[in-house]
Amino acid sequence: MRRVDSTQGSHIEIGGKTFLNFSSNDYLGLASHPTLREMAIRAVEKFGAGAGASRLICGSLVAFHQLEDALATFKKTEAALTFSTGYAAALGTITALVGQDDIIILDKLVHACIVDAAKLSGAKLRIFDHNDLNDLEDKLRWARKNSQGQILVVTESIFSMDGDAAPLREIVALKEKYGAWLMVDEAHATGIIGENGRGLADALGVSNQIEIQMGTLGKALGASGGYICGSRTLIDFLVNRARSFIFSTAPIPAAAATAMAGVQIAQTAEGETRRKNLFARCAELNSKLKIEDAKLPSAIIPLILGDENRALEAATKLREQNIFVPAIRYPTVARGAARLRVTLTAAHTAADVAELVAALNKLAIEN
Ligand SMILES: *Cc1c(COP(=O)(O)O)cnc(C)c1O
């Protein structure tokens, strides 16, 4: 871990030096936004610092209910439930929904929290090749034949380390054909993709066919926490069954108030301007690096180097030029698929992107 002595933003301070930061998932630049800061301060003044206990034990503070109502409206679902993190949301939800008589089918590249949840659930686990609809259908056919129980398919909408999108319409059609449930993790799409940043499922017009919509409040929304959106029945069930919700102290109320401000800003003209800036930066970087935009609909731009040492060396050389880009290696990605994972945010300027491109070009020449 590198100790950062500044706020999160397009520039961060490490060891007395300022770095241009391309490592954050704060895609809209909201983490240090004045309104989010202000809402956090007001929540502390109104509700105090800590929440005291689990929401089922100590009473459930109004800040959480307001946030959940706002999330349900934002995602156009009947209800929402928030968790202390996205990780906790996945763990609690998947283990509540499936058990040893059931089958869970995951895209090969889903986030570790989904893999861990699937293992902990005790359900039979099958993996389909990344975004491969034929392989998914094979696994669904097998599951139908071999189980009387529930089948749960889980994927992401925008994948965290590759920045590519899942074919959600086709996946929805398949899960309907085989009578499975679908859970989609929109951690890297919520706030940035589609109208008002509602996410990819909404942009593709399939959100009302996805039983379980998951995301985090800690990335584009600028705060911290995780959420599940879905039917009232689903949410009531989770309140009573999701162990990471029941047996864990509620987040600090300021986290809910901050996330609430993030959800609201995402849906304003300011949110739209921030998304426009973000995607303008993405287009600039993609065109300079000669990457086709269509392949990369997100703010995550992986520069795959393959060898782990090459990736580490590249990250070190960029740091020598005061640019912070993380080298991502096994086990976060497959062996031999090490990469620089560049993330852009609305807080970056065209000059920031130009500086990154110049540094990357210098690296390419030196190698
Ligand atoms: C970050 C992330 C999570 C976890 O969310 P946290 O709120 O950080 O715990 C879950 N899924 C994906 C795809 C993520 O990238």
Coordinates of C-alpha atoms and ligand atoms in Angstrom, one line a residue:
M1 CA 0.0 0.0 0.0
R2 CA 1.2 3.5 -0.8
R3 CA 0.3 6.1 1.8
V4 CA -1.7 9.0 0.3
D5 CA -1.6 12.3 2.1
S6 CA -4.2 14.2 0.1
T7 CA -7.8 14.0 -0.9
Q8 CA -8.8 11.6 -3.7
G9 CA -8.7 13.3 -7.0
S10 CA -7.0 13.6 -10.4
H11 CA -3.9 14.5 -8.4
I12 CA -2.7 12.7 -5.2
E13 CA 0.2 13.3 -2.9
I14 CA 2.4 10.4 -2.0
G15 CA 5.6 10.8 0.0
G16 CA 5.6 14.6 -0.4
K17 CA 5.3 14.3 -4.2
T18 CA 2.3 15.0 -6.4
F19 CA 1.2 12.4 -8.8
L20 CA -1.2 12.5 -11.7
N21 CA -3.7 9.8 -10.7
F22 CA -5.1 7.3 -13.1
S23 CA -5.9 4.6 -10.6
S24 CA -9.2 5.7 -9.0
N25 CA -12.7 4.4 -9.6
D26 CA -14.1 7.8 -8.6
Y27 CA -15.3 8.2 -12.2
L28 CA -17.4 11.3 -11.8
G29 CA -14.9 13.0 -9.5
L30 CA -17.5 13.1 -6.7
A31 CA -15.3 11.7 -3.9
S32 CA -14.1 15.2 -3.0
H33 CA -17.1 17.2 -4.3
P34 CA -18.2 20.0 -2.0
T35 CA -21.8 18.8 -1.9
L36 CA -20.8 15.3 -0.8
R37 CA -18.5 16.8 1.8
E38 CA -21.2 19.1 3.1
M39 CA -23.8 16.2 3.3
A40 CA -21.3 14.1 5.2
I41 CA -20.7 16.9 7.7
R42 CA -24.4 17.6 8.1
A43 CA -25.2 13.9 8.7
V44 CA -22.6 13.8 11.4
E45 CA -24.1 16.8 13.1
K46 CA -27.6 15.4 12.8
F47 CA -27.1 11.7 13.5
G48 CA -23.6 11.5 15.1
A49 CA -20.6 9.5 14.0
G50 CA -21.6 5.9 14.5
A51 CA -24.8 3.9 13.8
G52 CA -24.6 1.9 17.0
A53 CA -25.6 -1.6 15.8
S54 CA -27.1 -3.6 13.0
R55 CA -30.2 -2.0 11.5
L56 CA -32.3 -4.9 12.7
I57 CA -31.2 -4.3 16.3
C58 CA -30.8 -0.7 16.9
G59 CA -33.4 0.9 14.7
S60 CA -32.7 1.8 11.2
L61 CA -31.7 5.4 10.7
V62 CA -33.7 7.5 8.3
A63 CA -30.6 8.3 6.3
F64 CA -30.5 4.7 5.1
H65 CA -34.1 4.7 4.1
Q66 CA -33.9 7.9 2.2
L67 CA -30.9 6.6 0.3
E68 CA -32.7 3.3 -0.5
D69 CA -35.8 5.1 -1.7
A70 CA -33.5 7.3 -3.9
L71 CA -31.7 4.2 -5.3
A72 CA -35.0 2.4 -6.1
T73 CA -36.2 5.5 -8.0
F74 CA -32.9 5.9 -9.7
K75 CA -32.8 2.3 -10.8
K76 CA -36.6 2.1 -11.5
T77 CA -37.1 -0.8 -9.2
E78 CA -39.7 -1.4 -6.4
A79 CA -37.1 -1.4 -3.6
A80 CA -33.4 -1.3 -2.7
L81 CA -31.3 -2.4 0.2
T82 CA -27.8 -1.0 1.1
F83 CA -24.9 -2.8 2.7
S84 CA -21.7 -1.7 4.2
T85 CA -19.8 -2.5 1.0
G86 CA -20.4 -3.9 -2.5
Y87 CA -18.5 -7.0 -1.3
A88 CA -20.9 -7.5 1.6
A89 CA -23.9 -7.0 -0.8
A90 CA -22.7 -9.8 -3.0
L91 CA -21.8 -12.1 -0.1
G92 CA -25.1 -11.6 1.7
T93 CA -27.3 -11.7 -1.3
I94 CA -25.9 -14.7 -3.2
T95 CA -25.7 -16.9 0.0
A96 CA -29.3 -15.9 0.9
L97 CA -30.7 -16.8 -2.6
V98 CA -28.9 -20.1 -3.4
G99 CA -27.8 -23.2 -1.5
Q100 CA -26.6 -26.7 -2.0
D101 CA -29.6 -27.8 -4.0
D102 CA -29.1 -25.0 -6.5
I103 CA -26.7 -24.1 -9.3
I104 CA -24.8 -20.8 -9.8
I105 CA -23.3 -20.0 -13.2
L106 CA -20.7 -17.2 -13.3
D107 CA -18.9 -15.3 -16.1
K108 CA -15.2 -16.3 -15.9
L109 CA -14.2 -12.7 -15.2
V110 CA -16.6 -11.7 -12.4
H111 CA -15.3 -9.9 -9.4
A112 CA -13.8 -11.8 -6.4
C113 CA -16.7 -10.9 -4.2
I114 CA -19.1 -12.9 -6.5
V115 CA -16.7 -15.9 -6.6
D116 CA -16.3 -15.9 -2.8
A117 CA -20.1 -15.6 -2.4
A118 CA -20.7 -18.5 -4.8
K119 CA -18.3 -20.7 -3.0
L120 CA -19.7 -19.8 0.4
S121 CA -23.3 -20.5 -0.8
G122 CA -22.6 -24.2 -1.2
A123 CA -24.5 -24.2 -4.6
K124 CA -23.0 -26.1 -7.5
L125 CA -20.7 -23.8 -9.3
R126 CA -20.2 -23.5 -13.1
I127 CA -18.1 -20.9 -15.0
F128 CA -18.8 -19.8 -18.6
D129 CA -16.2 -18.3 -20.8
H130 CA -16.1 -14.6 -20.7
N131 CA -19.2 -13.1 -22.5
D132 CA -19.5 -16.4 -24.4
L133 CA -23.3 -16.9 -25.0
N134 CA -22.8 -20.4 -26.5
D135 CA -20.9 -21.6 -23.4
L136 CA -23.5 -19.9 -21.1
E137 CA -26.3 -21.8 -22.9
D138 CA -24.4 -25.1 -22.6
K139 CA -24.1 -24.5 -18.8
L140 CA -27.8 -23.5 -18.5
R141 CA -28.9 -26.6 -20.5
W142 CA -26.7 -28.8 -18.2
A143 CA -28.1 -27.1 -15.1
R144 CA -31.7 -27.6 -16.2
K145 CA -31.1 -31.3 -16.7
N146 CA -29.2 -31.8 -13.5
S147 CA -31.1 -29.8 -10.9
Q148 CA -34.6 -29.3 -9.6
G149 CA -33.4 -26.3 -7.7
Q150 CA -32.9 -22.7 -8.6
I151 CA -30.4 -21.6 -11.2
L152 CA -28.7 -18.2 -10.7
V153 CA -26.6 -16.6 -13.4
V154 CA -24.3 -13.8 -12.3
T155 CA -22.3 -11.3 -14.5
E156 CA -21.1 -7.8 -14.5
S157 CA -22.3 -5.1 -16.9
I158 CA -19.0 -3.4 -17.4
F159 CA -16.1 -5.6 -16.4
S160 CA -13.7 -4.2 -13.8
M161 CA -10.4 -5.1 -15.2
D162 CA -11.1 -5.1 -19.0
G163 CA -13.7 -2.3 -19.3
D164 CA -15.7 -4.3 -21.8
A165 CA -19.5 -4.8 -21.6
A166 CA -21.6 -7.9 -21.2
P167 CA -24.2 -8.7 -23.9
L168 CA -27.0 -8.2 -21.4
R169 CA -30.0 -8.5 -23.8
E170 CA -28.8 -11.9 -25.0
I171 CA -28.0 -13.1 -21.5
V172 CA -31.5 -12.0 -20.4
A173 CA -33.1 -14.0 -23.3
L174 CA -31.1 -17.1 -22.3
K175 CA -31.9 -16.9 -18.6
E176 CA -35.6 -16.5 -19.5
K177 CA -35.4 -19.5 -21.9
Y178 CA -34.0 -21.7 -19.1
G179 CA -36.0 -20.2 -16.2
A180 CA -33.0 -19.0 -14.3
W181 CA -32.5 -15.8 -12.2
L182 CA -30.1 -13.2 -13.3
M183 CA -27.9 -11.0 -11.1
V184 CA -25.9 -8.2 -12.7
D185 CA -23.2 -6.2 -10.9
E186 CA -23.1 -2.7 -12.3
A187 CA -20.2 -1.5 -10.1
H188 CA -18.4 0.1 -13.1
A189 CA -21.5 1.3 -14.9
T190 CA -23.8 2.9 -12.3
G191 CA -23.4 6.7 -12.4
I192 CA -21.7 6.7 -15.8
I193 CA -23.5 4.6 -18.4
G194 CA -26.8 5.4 -20.0
E195 CA -29.4 8.1 -19.3
N196 CA -28.7 9.8 -15.9
G197 CA -26.1 7.2 -15.4
R198 CA -28.7 4.5 -14.5
G199 CA -26.4 1.8 -15.8
L200 CA -26.1 -0.5 -18.8
A201 CA -29.2 -2.7 -18.0
D202 CA -31.4 0.4 -18.2
A203 CA -29.6 1.7 -21.4
L204 CA -30.3 -1.7 -23.1
G205 CA -33.9 -1.7 -21.9
V206 CA -33.6 -4.9 -19.9
S207 CA -33.4 -3.8 -16.3
N208 CA -36.9 -4.9 -15.5
Q209 CA -36.0 -8.4 -16.5
I210 CA -33.0 -8.6 -14.2
E211 CA -34.1 -10.0 -10.8
I212 CA -31.1 -8.8 -8.8
Q213 CA -29.3 -5.5 -9.7
M214 CA -26.2 -4.9 -7.7
G215 CA -23.7 -2.1 -7.4
T216 CA -21.4 -0.1 -5.2
L217 CA -21.8 3.4 -3.8
G218 CA -18.0 3.7 -3.6
K219 CA -17.1 4.3 -7.3
A220 CA -18.8 6.8 -9.5
L221 CA -21.2 7.7 -6.7
G222 CA -18.3 9.0 -4.7
A223 CA -19.2 7.5 -1.2
S224 CA -19.0 4.0 0.2
G225 CA -21.3 1.1 0.5
G226 CA -23.1 -1.5 -1.7
Y227 CA -26.6 -1.8 -2.9
I228 CA -29.1 -4.4 -4.2
C229 CA -32.1 -3.1 -6.3
G230 CA -35.1 -5.3 -7.2
S231 CA -38.6 -6.3 -6.2
R232 CA -40.1 -5.6 -2.8
T233 CA -40.2 -9.4 -2.3
L234 CA -36.5 -9.7 -2.9
I235 CA -35.6 -6.8 -0.6
D236 CA -37.8 -8.1 2.2
F237 CA -36.3 -11.5 1.8
L238 CA -32.7 -10.1 2.0
V239 CA -33.5 -8.0 5.1
N240 CA -34.3 -11.3 6.9
R241 CA -31.8 -13.6 5.3
A242 CA -28.7 -11.7 4.1
R243 CA -26.2 -12.5 6.9
S244 CA -23.8 -9.7 5.9
F245 CA -26.7 -7.3 6.5
I246 CA -28.1 -8.8 9.6
F247 CA -24.9 -9.5 11.5
S248 CA -23.0 -6.4 10.8
T249 CA -23.1 -2.9 12.3
A250 CA -24.8 -0.4 10.0
P251 CA -22.4 1.9 8.1
I252 CA -21.9 5.4 9.6
P253 CA -24.9 7.6 8.7
A254 CA -22.7 10.0 6.9
A255 CA -21.9 7.3 4.3
A256 CA -25.6 7.1 3.5
A257 CA -26.0 10.8 3.3
T258 CA -22.9 11.2 1.1
A259 CA -24.1 8.4 -1.3
M260 CA -27.5 10.1 -1.4
A261 CA -25.8 13.2 -2.7
G262 CA -23.9 11.1 -5.3
V263 CA -27.1 9.5 -6.5
Q264 CA -28.8 12.9 -6.8
I265 CA -25.9 14.6 -8.6
A266 CA -25.7 11.7 -11.1
Q267 CA -29.2 12.7 -12.3
T268 CA -28.7 16.4 -12.7
A269 CA -27.3 18.5 -15.5
E270 CA -24.0 18.6 -13.6
G271 CA -23.9 14.8 -13.6
E272 CA -24.5 14.9 -17.4
T273 CA -21.6 17.4 -17.8
R274 CA -19.3 15.3 -15.7
R275 CA -20.2 12.2 -17.9
K276 CA -19.5 14.2 -21.0
N277 CA -16.1 15.3 -19.7
L278 CA -15.3 11.7 -18.7
F279 CA -16.1 10.3 -22.1
A280 CA -14.3 13.1 -23.9
R281 CA -11.2 12.1 -21.9
C282 CA -11.8 8.5 -22.8
A283 CA -12.1 9.3 -26.5
E284 CA -8.9 11.3 -26.4
L285 CA -6.9 8.5 -24.8
N286 CA -8.4 5.9 -27.0
S287 CA -7.7 7.8 -30.2
K288 CA -4.1 8.5 -29.1
L289 CA -3.6 4.9 -28.3
K290 CA -5.4 3.8 -31.4
I291 CA -8.1 1.8 -29.5
E292 CA -11.5 1.6 -31.0
D293 CA -14.1 3.4 -28.9
A294 CA -16.8 0.9 -29.5
K295 CA -14.8 -1.9 -27.8
L296 CA -14.3 0.2 -24.7
P297 CA -17.6 1.7 -23.6
S298 CA -16.3 2.4 -20.1
A299 CA -13.8 4.5 -18.2
I300 CA -11.5 1.6 -17.7
I301 CA -8.7 1.3 -20.3
P302 CA -6.5 -1.7 -19.8
L303 CA -3.0 -1.7 -21.4
I304 CA -2.2 -5.4 -21.5
L305 CA 1.5 -6.2 -21.2
G306 CA 1.2 -9.9 -20.4
D307 CA 4.4 -10.4 -18.3
E308 CA 4.0 -9.4 -14.6
N309 CA 7.5 -7.9 -14.4
R310 CA 7.0 -5.8 -17.5
A311 CA 3.8 -4.4 -16.0
L312 CA 5.5 -3.7 -12.7
E313 CA 8.4 -2.0 -14.5
A314 CA 6.1 0.1 -16.6
A315 CA 4.2 1.3 -13.5
T316 CA 7.5 2.1 -11.8
K317 CA 8.7 4.1 -14.8
L318 CA 5.5 6.0 -15.0
R319 CA 5.8 6.9 -11.3
E320 CA 9.3 8.3 -12.0
Q321 CA 7.4 10.7 -14.3
N322 CA 4.9 11.5 -11.5
I323 CA 2.1 9.5 -13.0
F324 CA 0.3 6.9 -10.9
V325 CA -1.1 3.9 -12.8
P326 CA -1.5 0.6 -11.0
A327 CA 0.0 -2.6 -12.4
I328 CA -2.6 -5.3 -12.1
R329 CA -1.4 -8.9 -11.8
Y330 CA -2.5 -12.4 -10.8
P331 CA -4.7 -13.2 -8.9
T332 CA -6.7 -10.1 -9.8
V333 CA -6.3 -11.0 -13.5
A334 CA -5.2 -14.3 -15.1
R335 CA -1.5 -15.3 -15.1
G336 CA 0.1 -13.8 -18.2
A337 CA -2.5 -11.1 -18.5
A338 CA -0.8 -8.5 -16.4
R339 CA -1.6 -4.9 -17.3
L340 CA -1.6 -1.3 -16.6
R341 CA -5.2 -0.4 -15.7
V342 CA -5.8 3.2 -16.6
T343 CA -9.0 4.7 -15.2
L344 CA -10.2 8.1 -16.2
T345 CA -12.4 10.4 -14.3
A346 CA -14.4 13.6 -15.0
A347 CA -11.9 15.4 -12.9
H348 CA -9.1 14.8 -15.5
T349 CA -8.4 17.5 -18.1
A350 CA -7.3 17.1 -21.7
A351 CA -3.8 18.2 -20.6
D352 CA -3.7 15.4 -18.0
V353 CA -4.5 12.9 -20.7
A354 CA -1.9 14.4 -23.0
E355 CA 0.7 14.0 -20.2
L356 CA -0.2 10.4 -19.8
V357 CA 0.1 9.7 -23.5
A358 CA 3.5 11.4 -23.6
A359 CA 4.7 9.3 -20.7
L360 CA 3.4 6.1 -22.3
N361 CA 5.0 7.0 -25.6
K362 CA 8.3 7.5 -23.9
L363 CA 8.0 4.1 -22.3
A364 CA 7.3 2.5 -25.6
I365 CA 10.4 4.1 -27.2
E366 CA 12.6 3.1 -24.3
N367 CA 11.4 -0.5 -24.6
Ligands
LIG1 C1 -15.4 -2.7 -6.5 C2 -16.3 -3.9 -6.9 C3 -17.1 -4.5 -6.0 C4 -17.0 -4.3 -4.5 O1 -17.6 -3.1 -4.2 P1 -17.1 -2.4 -2.8 O2 -18.1 -1.4 -2.5 O3 -15.7 -1.8 -3.2 O4 -16.9 -3.5 -1.8 C5 -18.0 -5.4 -6.5 N1 -18.0 -5.8 -7.8 C6 -17.2 -5.2 -8.7 C7 -17.3 -5.6 -10.1 C8 -16.3 -4.2 -8.3 O5 -15.5 -3.7 -9.2

